[in-house]
């Protein structure tokens, strides 16, 4: 079975540009979460989506937005990129939220470099 | 709000020696606790999890962790380190499906 897949794996942008990152969850998983991992730090929670609705938002500016599609895949969008947005962006899926312990299944991540 | 503290951003052990990575948590309700491992340029992989059953939890690759409520700790151990254990390890706490990660501990294994 396929795991969580993310695209693109690497990308380079310049300040002020916009980026869209994509994620496909494990088949049967309805919840998708996004995390930002800056070099040398632990993952920081950005968003959680379940059944196309936002269920949680971390302490990130409005430049960050996301959505979940009917097939449970998800996009993370970041506008007006800053140098500090350079990071590994991790997508994680998890099973039905009601019985969920919080165990996350991660993709390999999208490495964003902002110049 | 819950939080996780990992003591020691870098830990070095000799091959064959005991591995001990420390994690303390803070939570107002009984939490679920996890250890994840991250190899360079990869995502995180679950090592083990505590979900309020047995307090001693066994995971993959010979790792185990013990939940100690009185000490609010969930330290990760492995009796004998292998070169392939070199990676970064993250402790995480989950309360009401909100998952918070620690800052990570990089494990170096010296031959």
PDB file of C-alpha atoms in Angstrom:
ATOM      1  CA  UNK A   1       0.000   0.000   0.000  1.00  0.00           C
ATOM      2  CA  UNK A   2       1.193   3.480  -0.816  1.00  0.00           C
ATOM      3  CA  UNK A   3       2.175   5.695   2.069  1.00  0.00           C
ATOM      4  CA  UNK A   4       1.692   9.435   2.304  1.00  0.00           C
ATOM      5  CA  UNK A   5       2.977  11.079  -0.855  1.00  0.00           C
ATOM      6  CA  UNK A   6       4.037  14.700  -1.155  1.00  0.00           C
ATOM      7  CA  UNK A   7       5.004  16.866  -4.110  1.00  0.00           C
ATOM      8  CA  UNK A   8       7.223  18.496  -5.047  1.00  0.00           C
ATOM      9  CA  UNK A   9      10.086  17.036  -3.034  1.00  0.00           C
ATOM     10  CA  UNK A  10      12.300  20.096  -3.463  1.00  0.00           C
ATOM     11  CA  UNK A  11      11.646  23.601  -4.688  1.00  0.00           C
ATOM     12  CA  UNK A  12      13.315  26.971  -4.717  1.00  0.00           C
ATOM     13  CA  UNK A  13      11.400  30.234  -4.653  1.00  0.00           C
ATOM     14  CA  UNK A  14      12.259  33.889  -4.211  1.00  0.00           C
ATOM     15  CA  UNK A  15      10.908  36.272  -1.605  1.00  0.00           C
ATOM     16  CA  UNK A  16       7.370  37.472  -2.324  1.00  0.00           C
ATOM     17  CA  UNK A  17       6.437  34.493  -4.462  1.00  0.00           C
ATOM     18  CA  UNK A  18       3.680  31.995  -3.798  1.00  0.00           C
ATOM     19  CA  UNK A  19       4.009  28.234  -3.308  1.00  0.00           C
ATOM     20  CA  UNK A  20       1.587  25.307  -3.362  1.00  0.00           C
ATOM     21  CA  UNK A  21       2.495  21.997  -1.772  1.00  0.00           C
ATOM     22  CA  UNK A  22       0.466  18.846  -2.312  1.00  0.00           C
ATOM     23  CA  UNK A  23      -0.215  15.764  -0.238  1.00  0.00           C
ATOM     24  CA  UNK A  24      -2.028  12.486  -0.787  1.00  0.00           C
ATOM     25  CA  UNK A  25      -2.871  10.567   2.392  1.00  0.00           C
ATOM     26  CA  UNK A  26      -2.786   6.851   2.981  1.00  0.00           C
ATOM     27  CA  UNK A  27      -5.835   5.186   1.477  1.00  0.00           C
ATOM     28  CA  UNK A  28      -8.640   5.211   4.026  1.00  0.00           C
ATOM     29  CA  UNK A  29      -7.194   8.056   6.095  1.00  0.00           C
ATOM     30  CA  UNK A  30      -9.515  11.017   6.252  1.00  0.00           C
ATOM     31  CA  UNK A  31      -7.413  13.408   8.323  1.00  0.00           C
ATOM     32  CA  UNK A  32      -4.438  15.363   6.996  1.00  0.00           C
ATOM     33  CA  UNK A  33      -2.110  17.568   9.026  1.00  0.00           C
ATOM     34  CA  UNK A  34       0.642  19.919   7.906  1.00  0.00           C
ATOM     35  CA  UNK A  35       3.813  20.623   9.848  1.00  0.00           C
ATOM     36  CA  UNK A  36       6.729  22.993   9.295  1.00  0.00           C
ATOM     37  CA  UNK A  37      10.164  21.769  10.328  1.00  0.00           C
ATOM     38  CA  UNK A  38      12.886  24.373  10.334  1.00  0.00           C
ATOM     39  CA  UNK A  39      16.426  23.015  10.286  1.00  0.00           C
ATOM     40  CA  UNK A  40      17.451  21.850  13.739  1.00  0.00           C
ATOM     41  CA  UNK A  41      13.974  22.046  15.252  1.00  0.00           C
ATOM     42  CA  UNK A  42      10.990  19.794  15.804  1.00  0.00           C
ATOM     43  CA  UNK A  43       7.923  19.874  13.557  1.00  0.00           C
ATOM     44  CA  UNK A  44       5.573  22.783  14.238  1.00  0.00           C
ATOM     45  CA  UNK A  45       1.843  22.263  13.673  1.00  0.00           C
ATOM     46  CA  UNK A  46       0.297  24.378  10.919  1.00  0.00           C
ATOM     47  CA  UNK A  47      -3.113  22.888  10.052  1.00  0.00           C
ATOM     48  CA  UNK A  48      -5.292  19.834  10.482  1.00  0.00           C
ATOM     49  CA  UNK A  49      -8.110  18.955   8.112  1.00  0.00           C
ATOM     50  CA  UNK A  50     -10.750  16.270   8.452  1.00  0.00           C
ATOM     51  CA  UNK A  51     -13.546  15.631   5.980  1.00  0.00           C
ATOM     52  CA  UNK A  52     -12.606  18.835   4.127  1.00  0.00           C
ATOM     53  CA  UNK A  53     -13.030  20.986   7.206  1.00  0.00           C
ATOM     54  CA  UNK A  54     -10.317  22.737   9.163  1.00  0.00           C
ATOM     55  CA  UNK A  55     -10.096  21.145  12.597  1.00  0.00           C
ATOM     56  CA  UNK A  56      -7.041  22.891  13.949  1.00  0.00           C
ATOM     57  CA  UNK A  57      -4.687  25.746  13.177  1.00  0.00           C
ATOM     58  CA  UNK A  58      -1.277  26.471  14.640  1.00  0.00           C
ATOM     59  CA  UNK A  59       0.334  29.814  15.304  1.00  0.00           C
ATOM     60  CA  UNK A  60       1.111  30.762  11.715  1.00  0.00           C
ATOM     61  CA  UNK A  61       0.247  33.983   9.842  1.00  0.00           C
ATOM     62  CA  UNK A  62      -2.619  34.275   7.390  1.00  0.00           C
ATOM     63  CA  UNK A  63      -0.150  33.907   4.527  1.00  0.00           C
ATOM     64  CA  UNK A  64      -0.498  30.184   5.224  1.00  0.00           C
ATOM     65  CA  UNK A  65      -3.663  28.488   4.044  1.00  0.00           C
ATOM     66  CA  UNK A  66      -4.738  24.972   3.195  1.00  0.00           C
ATOM     67  CA  UNK A  67      -7.624  22.953   1.926  1.00  0.00           C
ATOM     68  CA  UNK A  68      -8.702  19.333   1.650  1.00  0.00           C
ATOM     69  CA  UNK A  69     -10.391  17.853  -1.374  1.00  0.00           C
ATOM     70  CA  UNK A  70     -13.197  15.255  -1.621  1.00  0.00           C
ATOM     71  CA  UNK A  71     -10.605  12.512  -2.203  1.00  0.00           C
ATOM     72  CA  UNK A  72      -8.924  13.615   1.092  1.00  0.00           C
ATOM     73  CA  UNK A  73      -5.806  14.936  -0.616  1.00  0.00           C
ATOM     74  CA  UNK A  74      -4.663  18.340   0.550  1.00  0.00           C
ATOM     75  CA  UNK A  75      -2.841  21.478  -0.527  1.00  0.00           C
ATOM     76  CA  UNK A  76      -0.827  23.894   1.571  1.00  0.00           C
ATOM     77  CA  UNK A  77      -0.452  27.386   0.148  1.00  0.00           C
ATOM     78  CA  UNK A  78       1.975  30.025   1.310  1.00  0.00           C
ATOM     79  CA  UNK A  79       1.771  33.580  -0.060  1.00  0.00           C
ATOM     80  CA  UNK A  80       4.331  36.389   0.006  1.00  0.00           C
ATOM     81  CA  UNK A  81       7.189  34.079   0.874  1.00  0.00           C
ATOM     82  CA  UNK A  82       9.788  35.202   3.395  1.00  0.00           C
ATOM     83  CA  UNK A  83      13.291  33.883   3.934  1.00  0.00           C
ATOM     84  CA  UNK A  84      12.109  32.422   7.218  1.00  0.00           C
ATOM     85  CA  UNK A  85       9.630  30.181   5.397  1.00  0.00           C
ATOM     86  CA  UNK A  86      12.535  28.016   4.249  1.00  0.00           C
ATOM     87  CA  UNK A  87      11.865  24.641   5.841  1.00  0.00           C
ATOM     88  CA  UNK A  88      10.826  21.052   5.355  1.00  0.00           C
ATOM     89  CA  UNK A  89       7.045  20.915   5.091  1.00  0.00           C
ATOM     90  CA  UNK A  90       5.662  17.632   6.307  1.00  0.00           C
ATOM     91  CA  UNK A  91       2.270  16.195   5.608  1.00  0.00           C
ATOM     92  CA  UNK A  92       0.841  13.522   7.866  1.00  0.00           C
ATOM     93  CA  UNK A  93      -2.333  11.501   7.614  1.00  0.00           C
ATOM     94  CA  UNK A  94      -4.242   9.663  10.304  1.00  0.00           C
ATOM     95  CA  UNK A  95      -7.317   7.466  10.530  1.00  0.00           C
ATOM     96  CA  UNK A  96     -10.820   8.525  11.491  1.00  0.00           C
ATOM     97  CA  UNK A  97     -10.476  11.317  13.986  1.00  0.00           C
ATOM     98  CA  UNK A  98     -12.974  10.117  16.611  1.00  0.00           C
ATOM     99  CA  UNK A  99     -10.937   7.108  17.658  1.00  0.00           C
ATOM    100  CA  UNK A 100      -7.595   8.625  16.892  1.00  0.00           C
ATOM    101  CA  UNK A 101      -4.819   8.528  19.455  1.00  0.00           C
ATOM    102  CA  UNK A 102      -2.890  11.103  17.462  1.00  0.00           C
ATOM    103  CA  UNK A 103      -0.583   8.656  15.716  1.00  0.00           C
ATOM    104  CA  UNK A 104       0.618  10.285  12.528  1.00  0.00           C
ATOM    105  CA  UNK A 105       1.856   8.754   9.293  1.00  0.00           C
ATOM    106  CA  UNK A 106       4.288  11.104   7.609  1.00  0.00           C
ATOM    107  CA  UNK A 107       5.321  11.710   4.046  1.00  0.00           C
ATOM    108  CA  UNK A 108       8.912  12.403   3.035  1.00  0.00           C
ATOM    109  CA  UNK A 109       8.292  16.141   3.024  1.00  0.00           C
ATOM    110  CA  UNK A 110       8.706  19.041   0.621  1.00  0.00           C
ATOM    111  CA  UNK A 111      11.946  20.970   1.085  1.00  0.00           C
ATOM    112  CA  UNK A 112      11.290  24.673   0.376  1.00  0.00           C
ATOM    113  CA  UNK A 113      14.162  27.096  -0.025  1.00  0.00           C
ATOM    114  CA  UNK A 114      13.358  30.800  -0.240  1.00  0.00           C
ATOM    115  CA  UNK A 115      16.080  33.021  -1.686  1.00  0.00           C
TER     116      UNK A 115
ATOM    117  CA  UNK B   1      -1.828  23.250  26.687  1.00  0.00           C
ATOM    118  CA  UNK B   2       0.532  20.318  26.449  1.00  0.00           C
ATOM    119  CA  UNK B   3       4.300  20.461  25.946  1.00  0.00           C
ATOM    120  CA  UNK B   4       7.302  18.194  25.539  1.00  0.00           C
ATOM    121  CA  UNK B   5      10.865  18.691  26.722  1.00  0.00           C
ATOM    122  CA  UNK B   6      13.692  16.609  25.350  1.00  0.00           C
ATOM    123  CA  UNK B   7      16.853  16.850  27.423  1.00  0.00           C
ATOM    124  CA  UNK B   8      19.988  16.912  25.317  1.00  0.00           C
ATOM    125  CA  UNK B   9      19.915  18.026  21.707  1.00  0.00           C
ATOM    126  CA  UNK B  10      22.862  15.715  20.943  1.00  0.00           C
ATOM    127  CA  UNK B  11      23.696  12.336  22.478  1.00  0.00           C
ATOM    128  CA  UNK B  12      26.738  10.220  21.586  1.00  0.00           C
ATOM    129  CA  UNK B  13      27.091   6.559  22.469  1.00  0.00           C
ATOM    130  CA  UNK B  14      29.516   3.824  21.480  1.00  0.00           C
ATOM    131  CA  UNK B  15      28.293   0.982  19.331  1.00  0.00           C
ATOM    132  CA  UNK B  16      26.927  -1.706  21.655  1.00  0.00           C
ATOM    133  CA  UNK B  17      26.311   0.707  24.530  1.00  0.00           C
ATOM    134  CA  UNK B  18      22.989   1.586  26.142  1.00  0.00           C
ATOM    135  CA  UNK B  19      20.932   4.280  24.455  1.00  0.00           C
ATOM    136  CA  UNK B  20      18.902   6.586  26.717  1.00  0.00           C
ATOM    137  CA  UNK B  21      17.013   9.540  25.259  1.00  0.00           C
ATOM    138  CA  UNK B  22      15.050  11.629  27.736  1.00  0.00           C
ATOM    139  CA  UNK B  23      11.573  13.050  27.320  1.00  0.00           C
ATOM    140  CA  UNK B  24       9.371  14.842  29.853  1.00  0.00           C
ATOM    141  CA  UNK B  25       5.855  15.978  29.079  1.00  0.00           C
ATOM    142  CA  UNK B  26       3.289  18.335  30.472  1.00  0.00           C
ATOM    143  CA  UNK B  27      -0.427  17.750  30.049  1.00  0.00           C
ATOM    144  CA  UNK B  28      -3.570  18.589  32.000  1.00  0.00           C
ATOM    145  CA  UNK B  29      -5.246  15.332  30.953  1.00  0.00           C
ATOM    146  CA  UNK B  30      -3.873  11.812  30.418  1.00  0.00           C
ATOM    147  CA  UNK B  31      -1.939  12.029  27.175  1.00  0.00           C
ATOM    148  CA  UNK B  32      -0.931   9.697  24.413  1.00  0.00           C
ATOM    149  CA  UNK B  33       2.830   9.677  23.923  1.00  0.00           C
ATOM    150  CA  UNK B  34       4.975   8.819  20.922  1.00  0.00           C
ATOM    151  CA  UNK B  35       8.554   8.504  19.805  1.00  0.00           C
ATOM    152  CA  UNK B  36       9.373   9.146  16.150  1.00  0.00           C
ATOM    153  CA  UNK B  37      12.680   8.730  14.318  1.00  0.00           C
ATOM    154  CA  UNK B  38      13.849  10.860  11.409  1.00  0.00           C
ATOM    155  CA  UNK B  39      16.713   9.889   9.116  1.00  0.00           C
ATOM    156  CA  UNK B  40      18.405  12.621   7.046  1.00  0.00           C
ATOM    157  CA  UNK B  41      16.185  14.148   4.363  1.00  0.00           C
ATOM    158  CA  UNK B  42      13.255  11.905   5.273  1.00  0.00           C
ATOM    159  CA  UNK B  43       9.944  12.201   7.037  1.00  0.00           C
ATOM    160  CA  UNK B  44       9.230  10.928  10.540  1.00  0.00           C
ATOM    161  CA  UNK B  45       8.636   7.255  11.267  1.00  0.00           C
ATOM    162  CA  UNK B  46       6.816   5.970  14.342  1.00  0.00           C
ATOM    163  CA  UNK B  47       9.050   4.026  16.744  1.00  0.00           C
ATOM    164  CA  UNK B  48       6.526   3.337  19.479  1.00  0.00           C
ATOM    165  CA  UNK B  49       3.467   4.717  21.216  1.00  0.00           C
ATOM    166  CA  UNK B  50       1.868   4.787  24.649  1.00  0.00           C
ATOM    167  CA  UNK B  51      -1.923   4.740  24.581  1.00  0.00           C
ATOM    168  CA  UNK B  52      -2.784   4.051  28.257  1.00  0.00           C
ATOM    169  CA  UNK B  53      -2.345   0.291  28.169  1.00  0.00           C
ATOM    170  CA  UNK B  54       0.948  -1.182  29.388  1.00  0.00           C
ATOM    171  CA  UNK B  55       3.363   1.386  30.791  1.00  0.00           C
ATOM    172  CA  UNK B  56       6.364  -0.349  29.220  1.00  0.00           C
ATOM    173  CA  UNK B  57       6.052  -0.052  25.493  1.00  0.00           C
ATOM    174  CA  UNK B  58       8.125  -1.962  22.967  1.00  0.00           C
ATOM    175  CA  UNK B  59       8.711  -0.575  19.518  1.00  0.00           C
ATOM    176  CA  UNK B  60      10.585  -1.323  16.348  1.00  0.00           C
ATOM    177  CA  UNK B  61      14.346  -1.873  16.045  1.00  0.00           C
ATOM    178  CA  UNK B  62      14.703  -2.974  19.684  1.00  0.00           C
ATOM    179  CA  UNK B  63      13.621   0.336  21.228  1.00  0.00           C
ATOM    180  CA  UNK B  64      11.343   0.592  24.240  1.00  0.00           C
ATOM    181  CA  UNK B  65      10.011   3.342  26.479  1.00  0.00           C
ATOM    182  CA  UNK B  66       8.442   3.441  29.908  1.00  0.00           C
ATOM    183  CA  UNK B  67       5.605   5.776  30.839  1.00  0.00           C
ATOM    184  CA  UNK B  68       6.090   7.121  34.373  1.00  0.00           C
ATOM    185  CA  UNK B  69       3.171   9.273  35.412  1.00  0.00           C
ATOM    186  CA  UNK B  70       4.756  10.333  38.715  1.00  0.00           C
ATOM    187  CA  UNK B  71       7.784  11.668  36.866  1.00  0.00           C
ATOM    188  CA  UNK B  72       5.857  12.834  33.761  1.00  0.00           C
ATOM    189  CA  UNK B  73       8.501  11.049  31.722  1.00  0.00           C
ATOM    190  CA  UNK B  74       8.615   8.815  28.672  1.00  0.00           C
ATOM    191  CA  UNK B  75      12.304   8.048  28.157  1.00  0.00           C
ATOM    192  CA  UNK B  76      13.429   5.991  25.161  1.00  0.00           C
ATOM    193  CA  UNK B  77      15.962   3.193  25.637  1.00  0.00           C
ATOM    194  CA  UNK B  78      17.752   0.520  23.672  1.00  0.00           C
ATOM    195  CA  UNK B  79      20.123  -1.951  25.346  1.00  0.00           C
ATOM    196  CA  UNK B  80      22.735  -2.014  22.602  1.00  0.00           C
ATOM    197  CA  UNK B  81      23.272   0.741  20.037  1.00  0.00           C
ATOM    198  CA  UNK B  82      23.807  -0.092  16.389  1.00  0.00           C
ATOM    199  CA  UNK B  83      25.365   2.147  13.773  1.00  0.00           C
ATOM    200  CA  UNK B  84      22.045   2.239  11.935  1.00  0.00           C
ATOM    201  CA  UNK B  85      20.425   3.906  14.983  1.00  0.00           C
ATOM    202  CA  UNK B  86      22.154   7.188  14.164  1.00  0.00           C
ATOM    203  CA  UNK B  87      19.281   9.573  13.461  1.00  0.00           C
ATOM    204  CA  UNK B  88      17.204  12.278  15.090  1.00  0.00           C
ATOM    205  CA  UNK B  89      14.550  11.233  17.578  1.00  0.00           C
ATOM    206  CA  UNK B  90      11.435  13.197  18.471  1.00  0.00           C
ATOM    207  CA  UNK B  91       9.155  12.726  21.435  1.00  0.00           C
ATOM    208  CA  UNK B  92       5.537  13.836  20.929  1.00  0.00           C
ATOM    209  CA  UNK B  93       2.444  14.247  23.091  1.00  0.00           C
ATOM    210  CA  UNK B  94      -1.117  14.037  21.809  1.00  0.00           C
ATOM    211  CA  UNK B  95      -4.130  15.475  23.619  1.00  0.00           C
ATOM    212  CA  UNK B  96      -7.518  15.538  21.852  1.00  0.00           C
ATOM    213  CA  UNK B  97      -5.694  14.732  18.569  1.00  0.00           C
ATOM    214  CA  UNK B  98      -3.488  17.819  18.885  1.00  0.00           C
ATOM    215  CA  UNK B  99       0.098  16.606  18.561  1.00  0.00           C
ATOM    216  CA  UNK B 100       3.036  18.588  19.943  1.00  0.00           C
ATOM    217  CA  UNK B 101       6.627  17.598  19.209  1.00  0.00           C
ATOM    218  CA  UNK B 102       9.789  18.118  21.196  1.00  0.00           C
ATOM    219  CA  UNK B 103      12.831  19.790  19.706  1.00  0.00           C
ATOM    220  CA  UNK B 104      14.533  16.483  18.961  1.00  0.00           C
ATOM    221  CA  UNK B 105      17.680  14.629  20.020  1.00  0.00           C
ATOM    222  CA  UNK B 106      20.350  13.721  17.488  1.00  0.00           C
ATOM    223  CA  UNK B 107      21.882  10.363  18.288  1.00  0.00           C
ATOM    224  CA  UNK B 108      25.449   9.727  17.193  1.00  0.00           C
ATOM    225  CA  UNK B 109      26.788   6.173  17.356  1.00  0.00           C
ATOM    226  CA  UNK B 110      30.552   5.881  17.570  1.00  0.00           C
ATOM    227  CA  UNK B 111      32.133   2.729  16.163  1.00  0.00           C
TER     228      UNK B 111
END
